Structure formats: structure tokens, C-alpha cells
PDB file of C-alpha atoms and ligand atoms in Angstrom:
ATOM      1  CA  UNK U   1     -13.731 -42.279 -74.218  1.00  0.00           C
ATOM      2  CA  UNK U   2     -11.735 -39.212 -74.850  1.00  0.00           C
ATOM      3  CA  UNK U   3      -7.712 -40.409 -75.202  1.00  0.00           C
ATOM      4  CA  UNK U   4      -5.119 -37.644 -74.362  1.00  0.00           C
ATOM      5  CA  UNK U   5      -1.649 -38.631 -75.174  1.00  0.00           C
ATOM      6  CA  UNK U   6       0.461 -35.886 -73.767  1.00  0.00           C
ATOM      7  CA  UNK U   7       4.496 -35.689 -73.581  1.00  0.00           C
ATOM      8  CA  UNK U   8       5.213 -36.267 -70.269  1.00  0.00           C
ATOM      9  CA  UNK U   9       3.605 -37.383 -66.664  1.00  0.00           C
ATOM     10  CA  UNK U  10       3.513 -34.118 -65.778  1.00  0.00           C
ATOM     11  CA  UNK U  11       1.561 -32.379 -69.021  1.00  0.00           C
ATOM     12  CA  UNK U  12      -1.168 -35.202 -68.290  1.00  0.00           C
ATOM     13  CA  UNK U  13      -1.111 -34.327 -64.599  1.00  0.00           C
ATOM     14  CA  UNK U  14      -1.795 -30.503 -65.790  1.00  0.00           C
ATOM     15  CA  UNK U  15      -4.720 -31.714 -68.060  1.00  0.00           C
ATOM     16  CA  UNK U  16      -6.293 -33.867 -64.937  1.00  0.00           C
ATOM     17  CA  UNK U  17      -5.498 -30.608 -62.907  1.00  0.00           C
ATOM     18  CA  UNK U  18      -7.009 -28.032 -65.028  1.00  0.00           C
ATOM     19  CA  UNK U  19     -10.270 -30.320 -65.408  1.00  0.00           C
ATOM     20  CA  UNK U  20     -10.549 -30.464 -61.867  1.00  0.00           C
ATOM     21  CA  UNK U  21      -9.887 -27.200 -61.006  1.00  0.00           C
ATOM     22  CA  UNK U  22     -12.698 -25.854 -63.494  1.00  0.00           C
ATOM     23  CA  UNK U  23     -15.469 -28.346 -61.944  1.00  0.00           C
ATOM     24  CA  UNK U  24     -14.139 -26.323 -58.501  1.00  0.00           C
ATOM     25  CA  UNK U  25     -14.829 -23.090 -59.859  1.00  0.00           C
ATOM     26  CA  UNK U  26     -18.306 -24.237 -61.252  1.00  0.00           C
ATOM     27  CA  UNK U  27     -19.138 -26.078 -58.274  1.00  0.00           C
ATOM     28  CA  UNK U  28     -17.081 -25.442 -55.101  1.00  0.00           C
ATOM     29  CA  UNK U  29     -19.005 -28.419 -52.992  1.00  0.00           C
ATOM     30  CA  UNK U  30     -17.861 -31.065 -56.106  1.00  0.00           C
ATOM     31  CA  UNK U  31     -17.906 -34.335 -54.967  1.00  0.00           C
ATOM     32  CA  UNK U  32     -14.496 -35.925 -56.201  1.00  0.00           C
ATOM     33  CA  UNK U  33     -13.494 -39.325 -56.444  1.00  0.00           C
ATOM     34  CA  UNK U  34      -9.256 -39.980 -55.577  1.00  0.00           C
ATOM     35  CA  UNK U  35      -6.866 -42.265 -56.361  1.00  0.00           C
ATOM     36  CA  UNK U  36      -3.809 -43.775 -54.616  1.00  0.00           C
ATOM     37  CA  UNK U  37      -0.861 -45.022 -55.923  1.00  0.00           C
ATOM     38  CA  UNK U  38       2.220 -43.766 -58.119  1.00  0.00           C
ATOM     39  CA  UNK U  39       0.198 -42.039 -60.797  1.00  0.00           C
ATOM     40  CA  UNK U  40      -1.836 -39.644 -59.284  1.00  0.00           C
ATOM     41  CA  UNK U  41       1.486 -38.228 -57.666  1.00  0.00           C
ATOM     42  CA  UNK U  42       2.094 -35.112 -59.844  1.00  0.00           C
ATOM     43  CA  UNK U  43      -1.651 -34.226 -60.101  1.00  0.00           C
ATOM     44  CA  UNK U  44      -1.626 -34.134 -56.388  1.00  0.00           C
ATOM     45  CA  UNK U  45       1.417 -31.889 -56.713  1.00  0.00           C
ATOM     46  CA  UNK U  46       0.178 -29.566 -59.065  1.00  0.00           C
ATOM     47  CA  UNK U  47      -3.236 -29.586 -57.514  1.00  0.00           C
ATOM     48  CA  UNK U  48      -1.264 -28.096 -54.379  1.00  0.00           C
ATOM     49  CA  UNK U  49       0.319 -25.720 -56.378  1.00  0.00           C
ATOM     50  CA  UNK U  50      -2.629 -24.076 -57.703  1.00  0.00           C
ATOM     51  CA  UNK U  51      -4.124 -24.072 -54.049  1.00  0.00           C
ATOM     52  CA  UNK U  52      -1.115 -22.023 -53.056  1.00  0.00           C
ATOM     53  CA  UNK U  53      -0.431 -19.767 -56.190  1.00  0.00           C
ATOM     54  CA  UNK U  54      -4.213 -19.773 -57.881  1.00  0.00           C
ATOM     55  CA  UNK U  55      -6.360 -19.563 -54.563  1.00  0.00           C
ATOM     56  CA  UNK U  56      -8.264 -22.936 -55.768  1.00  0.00           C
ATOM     57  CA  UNK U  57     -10.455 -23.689 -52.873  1.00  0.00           C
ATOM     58  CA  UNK U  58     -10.933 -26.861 -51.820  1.00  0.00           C
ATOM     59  CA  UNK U  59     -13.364 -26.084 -48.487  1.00  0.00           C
ATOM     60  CA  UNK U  60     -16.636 -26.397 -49.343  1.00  0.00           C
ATOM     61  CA  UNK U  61     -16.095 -30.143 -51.076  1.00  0.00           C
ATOM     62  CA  UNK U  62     -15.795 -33.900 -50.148  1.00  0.00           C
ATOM     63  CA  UNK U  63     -13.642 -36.147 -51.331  1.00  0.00           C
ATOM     64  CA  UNK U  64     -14.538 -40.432 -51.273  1.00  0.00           C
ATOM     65  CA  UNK U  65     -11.222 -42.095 -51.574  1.00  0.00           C
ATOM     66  CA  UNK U  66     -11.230 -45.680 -54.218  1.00  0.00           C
ATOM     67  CA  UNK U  67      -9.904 -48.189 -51.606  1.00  0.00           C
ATOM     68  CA  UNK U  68      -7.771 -49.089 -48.446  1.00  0.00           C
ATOM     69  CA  UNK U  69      -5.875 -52.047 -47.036  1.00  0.00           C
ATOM     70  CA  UNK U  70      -7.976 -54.497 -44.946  1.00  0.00           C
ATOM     71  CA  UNK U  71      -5.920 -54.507 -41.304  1.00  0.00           C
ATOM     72  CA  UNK U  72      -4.121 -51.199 -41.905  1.00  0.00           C
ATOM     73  CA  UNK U  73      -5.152 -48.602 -39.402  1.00  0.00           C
ATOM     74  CA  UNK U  74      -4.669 -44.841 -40.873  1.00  0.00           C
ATOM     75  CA  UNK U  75      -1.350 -44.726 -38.911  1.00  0.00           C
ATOM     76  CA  UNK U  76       0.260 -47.353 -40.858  1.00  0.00           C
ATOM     77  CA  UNK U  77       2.892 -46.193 -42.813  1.00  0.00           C
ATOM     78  CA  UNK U  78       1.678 -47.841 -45.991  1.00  0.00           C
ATOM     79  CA  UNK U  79      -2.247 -46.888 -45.155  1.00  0.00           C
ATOM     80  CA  UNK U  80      -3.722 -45.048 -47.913  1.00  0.00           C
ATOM     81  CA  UNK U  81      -5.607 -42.958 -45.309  1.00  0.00           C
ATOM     82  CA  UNK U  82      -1.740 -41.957 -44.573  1.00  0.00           C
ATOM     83  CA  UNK U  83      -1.279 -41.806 -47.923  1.00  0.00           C
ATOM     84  CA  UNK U  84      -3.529 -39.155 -48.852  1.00  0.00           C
ATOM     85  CA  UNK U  85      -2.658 -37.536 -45.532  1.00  0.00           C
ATOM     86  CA  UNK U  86       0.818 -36.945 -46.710  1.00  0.00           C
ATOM     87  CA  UNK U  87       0.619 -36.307 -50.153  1.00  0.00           C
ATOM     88  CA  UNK U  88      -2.592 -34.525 -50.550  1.00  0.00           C
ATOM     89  CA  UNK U  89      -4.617 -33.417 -47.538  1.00  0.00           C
ATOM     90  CA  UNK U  90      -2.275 -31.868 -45.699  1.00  0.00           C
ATOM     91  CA  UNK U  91      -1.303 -29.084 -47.932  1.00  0.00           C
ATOM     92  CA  UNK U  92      -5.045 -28.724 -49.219  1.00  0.00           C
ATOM     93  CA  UNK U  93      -8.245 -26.593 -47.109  1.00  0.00           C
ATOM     94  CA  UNK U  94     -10.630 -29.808 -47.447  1.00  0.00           C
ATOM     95  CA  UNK U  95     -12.188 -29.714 -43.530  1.00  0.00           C
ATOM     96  CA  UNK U  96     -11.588 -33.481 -42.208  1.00  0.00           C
ATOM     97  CA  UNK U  97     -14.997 -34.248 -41.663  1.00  0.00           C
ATOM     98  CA  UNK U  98     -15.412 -34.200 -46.040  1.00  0.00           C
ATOM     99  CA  UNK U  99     -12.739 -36.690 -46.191  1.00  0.00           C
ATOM    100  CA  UNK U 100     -13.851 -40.275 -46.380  1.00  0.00           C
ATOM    101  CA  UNK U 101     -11.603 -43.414 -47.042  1.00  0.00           C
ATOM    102  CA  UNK U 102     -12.431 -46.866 -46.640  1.00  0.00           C
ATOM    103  CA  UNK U 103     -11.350 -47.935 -43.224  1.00  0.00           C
ATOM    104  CA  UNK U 104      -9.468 -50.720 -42.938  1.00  0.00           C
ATOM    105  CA  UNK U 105     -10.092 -51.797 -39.515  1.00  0.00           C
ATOM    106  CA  UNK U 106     -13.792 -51.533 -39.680  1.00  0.00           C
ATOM    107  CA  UNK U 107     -15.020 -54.816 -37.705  1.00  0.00           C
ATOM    108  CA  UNK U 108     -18.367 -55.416 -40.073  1.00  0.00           C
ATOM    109  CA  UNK U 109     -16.722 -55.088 -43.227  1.00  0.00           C
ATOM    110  CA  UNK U 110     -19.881 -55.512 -45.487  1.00  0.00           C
ATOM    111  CA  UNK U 111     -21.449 -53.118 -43.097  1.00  0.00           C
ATOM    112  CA  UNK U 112     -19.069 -50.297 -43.900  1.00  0.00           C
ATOM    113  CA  UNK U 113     -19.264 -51.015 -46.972  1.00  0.00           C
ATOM    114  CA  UNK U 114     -23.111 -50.397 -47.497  1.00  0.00           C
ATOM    115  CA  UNK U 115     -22.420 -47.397 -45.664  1.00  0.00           C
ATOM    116  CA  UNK U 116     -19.484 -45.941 -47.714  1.00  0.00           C
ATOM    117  CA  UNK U 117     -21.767 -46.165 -50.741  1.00  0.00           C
ATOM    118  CA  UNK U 118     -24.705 -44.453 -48.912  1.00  0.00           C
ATOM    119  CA  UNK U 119     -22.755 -42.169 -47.998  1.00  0.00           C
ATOM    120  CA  UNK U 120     -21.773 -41.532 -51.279  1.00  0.00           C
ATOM    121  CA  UNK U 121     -25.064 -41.490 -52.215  1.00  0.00           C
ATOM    122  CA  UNK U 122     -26.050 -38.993 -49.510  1.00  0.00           C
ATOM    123  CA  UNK U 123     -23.123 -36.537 -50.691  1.00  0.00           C
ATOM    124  CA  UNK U 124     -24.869 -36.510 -53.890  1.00  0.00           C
ATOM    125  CA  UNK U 125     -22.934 -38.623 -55.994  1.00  0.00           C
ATOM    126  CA  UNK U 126     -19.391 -38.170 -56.862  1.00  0.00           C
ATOM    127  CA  UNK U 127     -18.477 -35.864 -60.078  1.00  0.00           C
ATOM    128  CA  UNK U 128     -15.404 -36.289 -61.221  1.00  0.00           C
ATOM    129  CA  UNK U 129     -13.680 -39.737 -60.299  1.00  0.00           C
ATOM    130  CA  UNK U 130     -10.084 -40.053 -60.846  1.00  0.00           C
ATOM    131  CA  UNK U 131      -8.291 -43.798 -61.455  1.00  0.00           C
ATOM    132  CA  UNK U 132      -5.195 -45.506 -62.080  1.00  0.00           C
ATOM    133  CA  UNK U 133      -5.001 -48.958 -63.922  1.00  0.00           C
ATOM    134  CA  UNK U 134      -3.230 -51.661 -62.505  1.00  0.00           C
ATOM    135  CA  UNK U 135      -1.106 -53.789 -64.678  1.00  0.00           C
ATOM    136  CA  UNK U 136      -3.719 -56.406 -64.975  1.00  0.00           C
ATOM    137  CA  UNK U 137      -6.385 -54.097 -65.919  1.00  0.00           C
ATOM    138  CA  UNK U 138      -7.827 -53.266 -62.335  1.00  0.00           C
ATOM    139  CA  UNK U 139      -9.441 -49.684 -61.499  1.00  0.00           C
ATOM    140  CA  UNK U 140     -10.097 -49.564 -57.650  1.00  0.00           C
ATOM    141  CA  UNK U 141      -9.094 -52.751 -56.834  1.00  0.00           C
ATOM    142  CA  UNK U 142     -11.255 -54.495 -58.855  1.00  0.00           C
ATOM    143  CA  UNK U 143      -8.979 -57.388 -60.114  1.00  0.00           C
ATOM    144  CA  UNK U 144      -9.994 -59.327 -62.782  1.00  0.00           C
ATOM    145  CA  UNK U 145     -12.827 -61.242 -63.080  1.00  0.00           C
ATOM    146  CA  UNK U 146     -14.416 -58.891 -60.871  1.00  0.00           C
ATOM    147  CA  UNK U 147     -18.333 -58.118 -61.766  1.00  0.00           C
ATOM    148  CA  UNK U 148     -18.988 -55.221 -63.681  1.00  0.00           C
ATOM    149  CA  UNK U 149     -22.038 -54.085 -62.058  1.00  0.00           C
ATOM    150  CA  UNK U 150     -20.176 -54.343 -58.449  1.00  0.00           C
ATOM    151  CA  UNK U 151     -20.177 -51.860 -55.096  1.00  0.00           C
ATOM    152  CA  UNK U 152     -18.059 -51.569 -52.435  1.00  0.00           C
ATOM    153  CA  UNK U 153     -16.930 -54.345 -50.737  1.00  0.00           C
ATOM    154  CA  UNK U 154     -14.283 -57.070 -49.593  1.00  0.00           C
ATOM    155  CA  UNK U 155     -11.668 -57.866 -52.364  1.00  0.00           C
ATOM    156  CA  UNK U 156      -8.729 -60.183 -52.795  1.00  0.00           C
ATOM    157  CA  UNK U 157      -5.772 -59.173 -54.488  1.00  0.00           C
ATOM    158  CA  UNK U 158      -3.633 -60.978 -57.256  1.00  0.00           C
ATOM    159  CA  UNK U 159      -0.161 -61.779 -56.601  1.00  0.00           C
ATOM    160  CA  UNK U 160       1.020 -59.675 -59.669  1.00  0.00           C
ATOM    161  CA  UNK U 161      -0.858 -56.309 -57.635  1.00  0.00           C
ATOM    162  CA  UNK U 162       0.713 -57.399 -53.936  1.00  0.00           C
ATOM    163  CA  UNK U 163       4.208 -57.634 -56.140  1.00  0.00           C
ATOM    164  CA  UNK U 164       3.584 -54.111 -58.068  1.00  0.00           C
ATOM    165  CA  UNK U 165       2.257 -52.641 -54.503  1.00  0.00           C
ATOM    166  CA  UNK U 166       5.410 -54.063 -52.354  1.00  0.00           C
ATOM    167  CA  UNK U 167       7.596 -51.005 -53.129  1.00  0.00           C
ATOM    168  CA  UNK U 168       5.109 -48.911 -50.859  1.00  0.00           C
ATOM    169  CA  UNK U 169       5.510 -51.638 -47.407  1.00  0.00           C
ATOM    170  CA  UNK U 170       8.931 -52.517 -45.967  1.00  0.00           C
ATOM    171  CA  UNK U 171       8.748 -56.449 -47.316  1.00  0.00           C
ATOM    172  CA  UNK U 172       6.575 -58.311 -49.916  1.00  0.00           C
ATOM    173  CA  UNK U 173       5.515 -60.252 -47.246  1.00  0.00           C
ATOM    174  CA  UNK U 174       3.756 -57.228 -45.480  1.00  0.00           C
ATOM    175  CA  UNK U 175       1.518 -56.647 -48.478  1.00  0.00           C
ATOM    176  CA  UNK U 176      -2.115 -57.105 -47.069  1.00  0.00           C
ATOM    177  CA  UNK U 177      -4.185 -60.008 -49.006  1.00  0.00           C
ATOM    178  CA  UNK U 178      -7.461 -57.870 -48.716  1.00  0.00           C
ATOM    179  CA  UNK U 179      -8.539 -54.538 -49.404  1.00  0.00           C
ATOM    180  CA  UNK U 180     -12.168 -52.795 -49.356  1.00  0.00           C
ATOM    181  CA  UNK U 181     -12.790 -51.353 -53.168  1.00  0.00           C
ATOM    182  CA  UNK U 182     -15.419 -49.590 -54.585  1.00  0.00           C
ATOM    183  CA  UNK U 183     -16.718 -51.201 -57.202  1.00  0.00           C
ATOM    184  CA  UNK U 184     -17.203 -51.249 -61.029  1.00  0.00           C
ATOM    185  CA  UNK U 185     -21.032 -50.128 -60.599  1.00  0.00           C
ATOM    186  CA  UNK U 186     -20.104 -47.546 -58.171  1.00  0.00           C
ATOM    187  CA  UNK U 187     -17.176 -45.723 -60.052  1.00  0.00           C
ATOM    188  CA  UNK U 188     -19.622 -46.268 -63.461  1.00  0.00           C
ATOM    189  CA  UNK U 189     -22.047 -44.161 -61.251  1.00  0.00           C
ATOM    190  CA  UNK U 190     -19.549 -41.257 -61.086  1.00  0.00           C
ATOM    191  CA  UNK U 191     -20.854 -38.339 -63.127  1.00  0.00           C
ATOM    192  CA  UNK U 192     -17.112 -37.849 -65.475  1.00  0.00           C
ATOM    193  CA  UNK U 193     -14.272 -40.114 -64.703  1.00  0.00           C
ATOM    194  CA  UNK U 194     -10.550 -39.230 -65.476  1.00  0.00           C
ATOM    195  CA  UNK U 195      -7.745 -42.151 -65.739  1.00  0.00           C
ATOM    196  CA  UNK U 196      -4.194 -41.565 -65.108  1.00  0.00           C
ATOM    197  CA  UNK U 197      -1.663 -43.936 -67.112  1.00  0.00           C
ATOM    198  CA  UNK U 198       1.779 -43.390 -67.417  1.00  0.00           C
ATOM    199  CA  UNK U 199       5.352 -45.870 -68.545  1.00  0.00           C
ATOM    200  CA  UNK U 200       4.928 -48.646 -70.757  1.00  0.00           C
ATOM    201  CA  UNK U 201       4.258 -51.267 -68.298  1.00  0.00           C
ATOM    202  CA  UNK U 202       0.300 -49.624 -68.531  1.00  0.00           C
ATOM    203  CA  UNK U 203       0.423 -49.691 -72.320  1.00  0.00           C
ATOM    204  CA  UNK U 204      -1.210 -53.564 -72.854  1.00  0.00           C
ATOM    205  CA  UNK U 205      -3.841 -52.702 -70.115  1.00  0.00           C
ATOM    206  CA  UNK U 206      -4.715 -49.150 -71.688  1.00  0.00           C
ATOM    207  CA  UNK U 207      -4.705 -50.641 -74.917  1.00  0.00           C
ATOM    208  CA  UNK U 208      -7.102 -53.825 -73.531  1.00  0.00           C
ATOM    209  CA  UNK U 209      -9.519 -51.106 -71.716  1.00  0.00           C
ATOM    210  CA  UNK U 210      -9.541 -48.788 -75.016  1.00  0.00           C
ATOM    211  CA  UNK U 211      -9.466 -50.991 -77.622  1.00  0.00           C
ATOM    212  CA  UNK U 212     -10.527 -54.773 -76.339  1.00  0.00           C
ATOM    213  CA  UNK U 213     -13.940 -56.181 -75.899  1.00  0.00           C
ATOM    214  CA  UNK U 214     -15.409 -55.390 -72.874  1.00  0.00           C
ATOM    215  CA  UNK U 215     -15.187 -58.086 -70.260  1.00  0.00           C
ATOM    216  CA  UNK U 216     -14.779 -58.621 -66.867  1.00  0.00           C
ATOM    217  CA  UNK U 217     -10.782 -59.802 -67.370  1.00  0.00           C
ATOM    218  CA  UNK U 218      -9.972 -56.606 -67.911  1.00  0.00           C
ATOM    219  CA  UNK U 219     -11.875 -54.486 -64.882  1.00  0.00           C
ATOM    220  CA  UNK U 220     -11.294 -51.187 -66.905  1.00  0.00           C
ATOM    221  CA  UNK U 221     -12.779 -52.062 -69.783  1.00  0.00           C
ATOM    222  CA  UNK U 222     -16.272 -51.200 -68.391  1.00  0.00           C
ATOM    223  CA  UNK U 223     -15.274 -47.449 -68.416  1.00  0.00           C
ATOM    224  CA  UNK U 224     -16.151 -47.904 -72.170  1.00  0.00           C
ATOM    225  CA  UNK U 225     -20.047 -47.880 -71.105  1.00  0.00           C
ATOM    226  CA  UNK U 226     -19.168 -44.298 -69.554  1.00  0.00           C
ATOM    227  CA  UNK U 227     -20.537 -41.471 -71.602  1.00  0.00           C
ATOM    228  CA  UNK U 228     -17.661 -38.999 -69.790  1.00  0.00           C
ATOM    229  CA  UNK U 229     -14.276 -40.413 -69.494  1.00  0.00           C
ATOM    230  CA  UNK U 230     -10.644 -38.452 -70.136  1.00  0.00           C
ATOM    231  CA  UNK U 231      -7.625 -40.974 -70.536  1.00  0.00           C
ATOM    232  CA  UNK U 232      -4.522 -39.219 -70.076  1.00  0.00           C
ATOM    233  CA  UNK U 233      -1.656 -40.978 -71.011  1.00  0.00           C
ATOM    234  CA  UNK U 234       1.985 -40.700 -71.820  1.00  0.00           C
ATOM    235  CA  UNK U 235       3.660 -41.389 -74.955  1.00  0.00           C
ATOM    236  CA  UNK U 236       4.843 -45.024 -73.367  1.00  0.00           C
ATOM    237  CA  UNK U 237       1.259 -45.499 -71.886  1.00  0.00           C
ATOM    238  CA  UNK U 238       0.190 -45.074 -75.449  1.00  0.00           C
ATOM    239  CA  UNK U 239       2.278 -47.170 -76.999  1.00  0.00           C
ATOM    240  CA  UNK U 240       0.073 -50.240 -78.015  1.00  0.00           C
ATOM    241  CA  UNK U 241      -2.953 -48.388 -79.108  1.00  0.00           C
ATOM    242  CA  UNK U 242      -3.827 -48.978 -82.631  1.00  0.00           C
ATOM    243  CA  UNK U 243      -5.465 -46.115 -83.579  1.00  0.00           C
ATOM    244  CA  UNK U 244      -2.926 -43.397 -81.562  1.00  0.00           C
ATOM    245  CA  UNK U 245      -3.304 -40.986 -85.090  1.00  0.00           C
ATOM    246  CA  UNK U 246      -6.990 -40.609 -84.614  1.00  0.00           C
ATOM    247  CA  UNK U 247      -7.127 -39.558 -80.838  1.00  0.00           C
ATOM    248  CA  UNK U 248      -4.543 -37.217 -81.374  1.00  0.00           C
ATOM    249  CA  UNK U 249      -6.411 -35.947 -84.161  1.00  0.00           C
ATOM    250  CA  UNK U 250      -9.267 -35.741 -82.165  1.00  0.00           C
ATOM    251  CA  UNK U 251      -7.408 -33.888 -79.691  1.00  0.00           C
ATOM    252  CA  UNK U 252      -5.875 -31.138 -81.896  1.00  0.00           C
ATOM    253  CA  UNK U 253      -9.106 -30.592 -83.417  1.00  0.00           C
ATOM    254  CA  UNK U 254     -11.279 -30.647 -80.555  1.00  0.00           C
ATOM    255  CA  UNK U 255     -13.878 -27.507 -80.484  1.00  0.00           C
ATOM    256  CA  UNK U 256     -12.690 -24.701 -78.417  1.00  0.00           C
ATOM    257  CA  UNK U 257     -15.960 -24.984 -76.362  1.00  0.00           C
ATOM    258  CA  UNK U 258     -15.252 -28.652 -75.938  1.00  0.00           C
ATOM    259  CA  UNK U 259     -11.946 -27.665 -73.893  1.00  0.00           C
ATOM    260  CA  UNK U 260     -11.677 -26.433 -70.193  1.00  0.00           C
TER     261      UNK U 260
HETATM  262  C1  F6R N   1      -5.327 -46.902 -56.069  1.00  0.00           C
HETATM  263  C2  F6R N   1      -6.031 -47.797 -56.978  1.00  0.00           C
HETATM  264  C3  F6R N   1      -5.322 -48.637 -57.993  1.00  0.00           C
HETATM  265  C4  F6R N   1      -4.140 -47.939 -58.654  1.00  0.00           C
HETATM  266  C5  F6R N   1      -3.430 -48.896 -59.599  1.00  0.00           C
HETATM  267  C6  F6R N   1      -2.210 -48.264 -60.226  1.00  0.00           C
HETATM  268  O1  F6R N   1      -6.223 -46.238 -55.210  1.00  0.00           O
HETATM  269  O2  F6R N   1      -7.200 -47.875 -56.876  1.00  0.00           O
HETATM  270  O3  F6R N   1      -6.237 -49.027 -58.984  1.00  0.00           O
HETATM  271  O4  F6R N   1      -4.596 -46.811 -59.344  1.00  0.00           O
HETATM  272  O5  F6R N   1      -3.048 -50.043 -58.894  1.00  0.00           O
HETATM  273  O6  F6R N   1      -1.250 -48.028 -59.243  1.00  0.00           O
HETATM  274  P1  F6R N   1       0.020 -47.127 -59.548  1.00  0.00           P
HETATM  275  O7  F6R N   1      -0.479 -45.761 -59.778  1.00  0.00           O
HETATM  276  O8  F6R N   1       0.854 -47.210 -58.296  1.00  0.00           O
HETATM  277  O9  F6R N   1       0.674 -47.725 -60.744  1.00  0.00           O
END
């Protein structure tokens, strides 16, 4: 794993950004992997910005979103198909028909879900993944305890993730129990993956997936069997990591041809 500690939210968000845009410019029809959520907010922001002040064209790829509600239709306010609508796709040149997100209505859910990794598959894998962490540990919305080797599919969610994810529906109570997730085995198939982490209530999960044993209580944790993974953090995110000295040393003294 490559850790970034950076200053802020938004010098992370430049990093993720930068990386992104150069896997564009090498290979416009990229396959990329997207997040929801409060953290990737200001990538999504900048990524906009260098669409409309850099020309960084986004029509020749496809993007495979990480998860959606079970029972929220892509109208629903707190839909992550509405989501992305709002704070990514409609300011970006990706055609609709290279935009796939779990759908949350889907009536044979382990159907779609053999078909969201095929089509995966059939898009030719996804090359850059981006991620969150959840409080707990979780990437997707793989909660703990989920297997490490798992594909998409049904999941439940913890109580502590429908409490963190209550700010985003109009009452706790509207916070679905189920969501469709890729899983652990299908982000680990992602050909470089980039996690997001930001505020100190990440810092005992980014220490756990960094530093801990790997093990299915802490979902994350698997990304350490990934030969390609940035972490970009912020100095709070970073907070409980023992050895913070070495990966900025790391950093600083990374080979210019190691950089993008
Ligand atoms: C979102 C996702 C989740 C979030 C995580 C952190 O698509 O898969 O793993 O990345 O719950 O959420 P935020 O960014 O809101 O703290």
C-alpha cells in the first residue's frame, strides 16, 4: 500500500484527481470504479473542474458504481444513482449508456447481481477503483465479517453505517436495511485501487486496514493483498498510524518516474 498523508481534503482530492486524470489520457475508454458518500465529494469537484478548464474527456469510458440502496429507485432523493447524477454525471461527457449502478429495485436480486459482475467482466475489468472506509472498516458495503473473496450481492447493514448514513435521508428511520455491494473479490479484481479517508473518526479504521492483521472484521484490510493501492488521507485520517514518519518519507522520496 502506498500511504499519502496530505494537508487537507482537498490536496488528497487533487492527488486522486491527477491519478485519474493521467489513466484518462493513457487510456480514454478506462474502466473506473466510483464511490458514494462524503469523501469522494471534492474529487468529484475537482474532477469537474479539470473537465471544464483542462478538456479531460470523459466520453469514451464506463464507469461501475460500488453499491446502491435495496428499494430506492434512481429518483429517490437519497439514491446513489441520484447521487452520482447530481454530483458527478451531470457536469461530466460520460454517454449514459457507460454508466452502471447497482439498481435497487431489480426484482431478482442475485440475478442482477451475476450480471453487474459480468458486466464488469465484459467491460474489461475495472482500472482504477476508488473507495471510502466506513467507520467500521467497510469498503463497498462490505460490513464486517463479510468474506474476503466475495462478489456482488445482497448485504445487510450495521446499525453504526444506517446511523453514519442517516444525514443523507430525511429520518433515521428511512435508512434502507439492505443494499447490493460489490464485493471484496470483485474490488480486489480492480487493476489499481485508490481510498479516500478524511477527519479523525476514519483514523482507527485506516490504521486497522494499514497496520492490523488482515481479517474479515475489518473489510478493508484485504486491500493489503493488492499489489496497487494509493491511501490518501488527511492529517486527522492519519492520526493513529504508527509508522506516519516512514510513509511520508516514502512519499518525499518517491522516484520522479514513480509519480504521475
Ligand atoms: C459508498 C461506499 C461506502 C463509503 C463509506 C464512507 O459508495 O461504498 O463504503 O465509502 O461508507 O462513507 P463517507 O464517505 O460518507 O464517510
Amino acid at each position: 500500500m502506498e500511504i499519502i498523508i496530505t494537508p487537507d481534503p482537498a490536496s488528497a482530492s487533487k492527488e486522486a484527481a491527477r491519478f485519474l486524470a493521467a489513466l484518462l489520457r493513457k487510456k480514454p475508454h478506462a474502466v473506473l470504479g466510483l464511490a458514494t458518500g462524503g469523501t469522494p465529494l471534492p474529487l468529484y469537484r475537482e474532477l469537474i473542474r479539470m473537465h471544464r478548464q483542462e478538456g479531460l474527456d470523459f466520453s469514451r469510458c464506463t464507469t461501475f458504481n460500488l453499491d446502491e440502496y435495496v428499494g430506492l429507485g434512481a429518483e429517490h432523493p437519497a439514491s446513489y444513482r441520484r447521487f452520482m447524477q447530481e454530483h458527478l454525471f451531470a457536469s461530466l461527457n460520460i454517454p449514459p449508456d457507460h454508466i452502471r449502478i447497482p439498481d435497487g429495485l431489480a426484482a431478482d436480486i442475485p440475478a442482477h447481481c451475476a450480471a453487474y459482475e459480468q458486466a464488469i467482466v465484459e467491460a474489461g475489468g475495472i482500472d482504477a477503483q476508488i473507495l471510502g472506509i466506513g467507520g467500521d472498516g467497510h469498503i463497498g458495503f462490505n460490513e464486517p465479517t463479510s468474506s474476503l473473496g466475495s462478489r456482488t450481492r445482497l448485504k445487510t447493514l450495521t446499525v453504526r453505517t444506517r446511523e453514519d448514513n442517516a444525514r443523507f435521508f430525511a429520518s433515521p428511520g428511512e435508512v434502507p436495511h439492505h443494499v447490493i455491494t460489490m464485493g471484496i473479490g470483485t474490488i480486489l479484481d480492480a487493476r489499481s485501487l485508490v481510498l479516500l479517508a478524511f477527519g479523525a473518526a476514519k483514523a482507527e479504521a485506516v490504521a486497522a486496514m494499514v497496520e492490523g492483521p488482515i481479517t474479515a472484521m475489518v473489510p478493508a484490510s484485504a486491500l493489503q493483498m493488492h499489489p496497487v493501492v494509493k491511501v490518501l488521507l488527511d492529517e486527522p485520517a492519519a492520526s493513529k498510524l504508527k509508522r506516519r514518519g516512514y510513509y511520508r518519507d516514502v512519499f518525499a522520496h518517491k522516484p520522479e518516474w514513480q509519480r504521475w
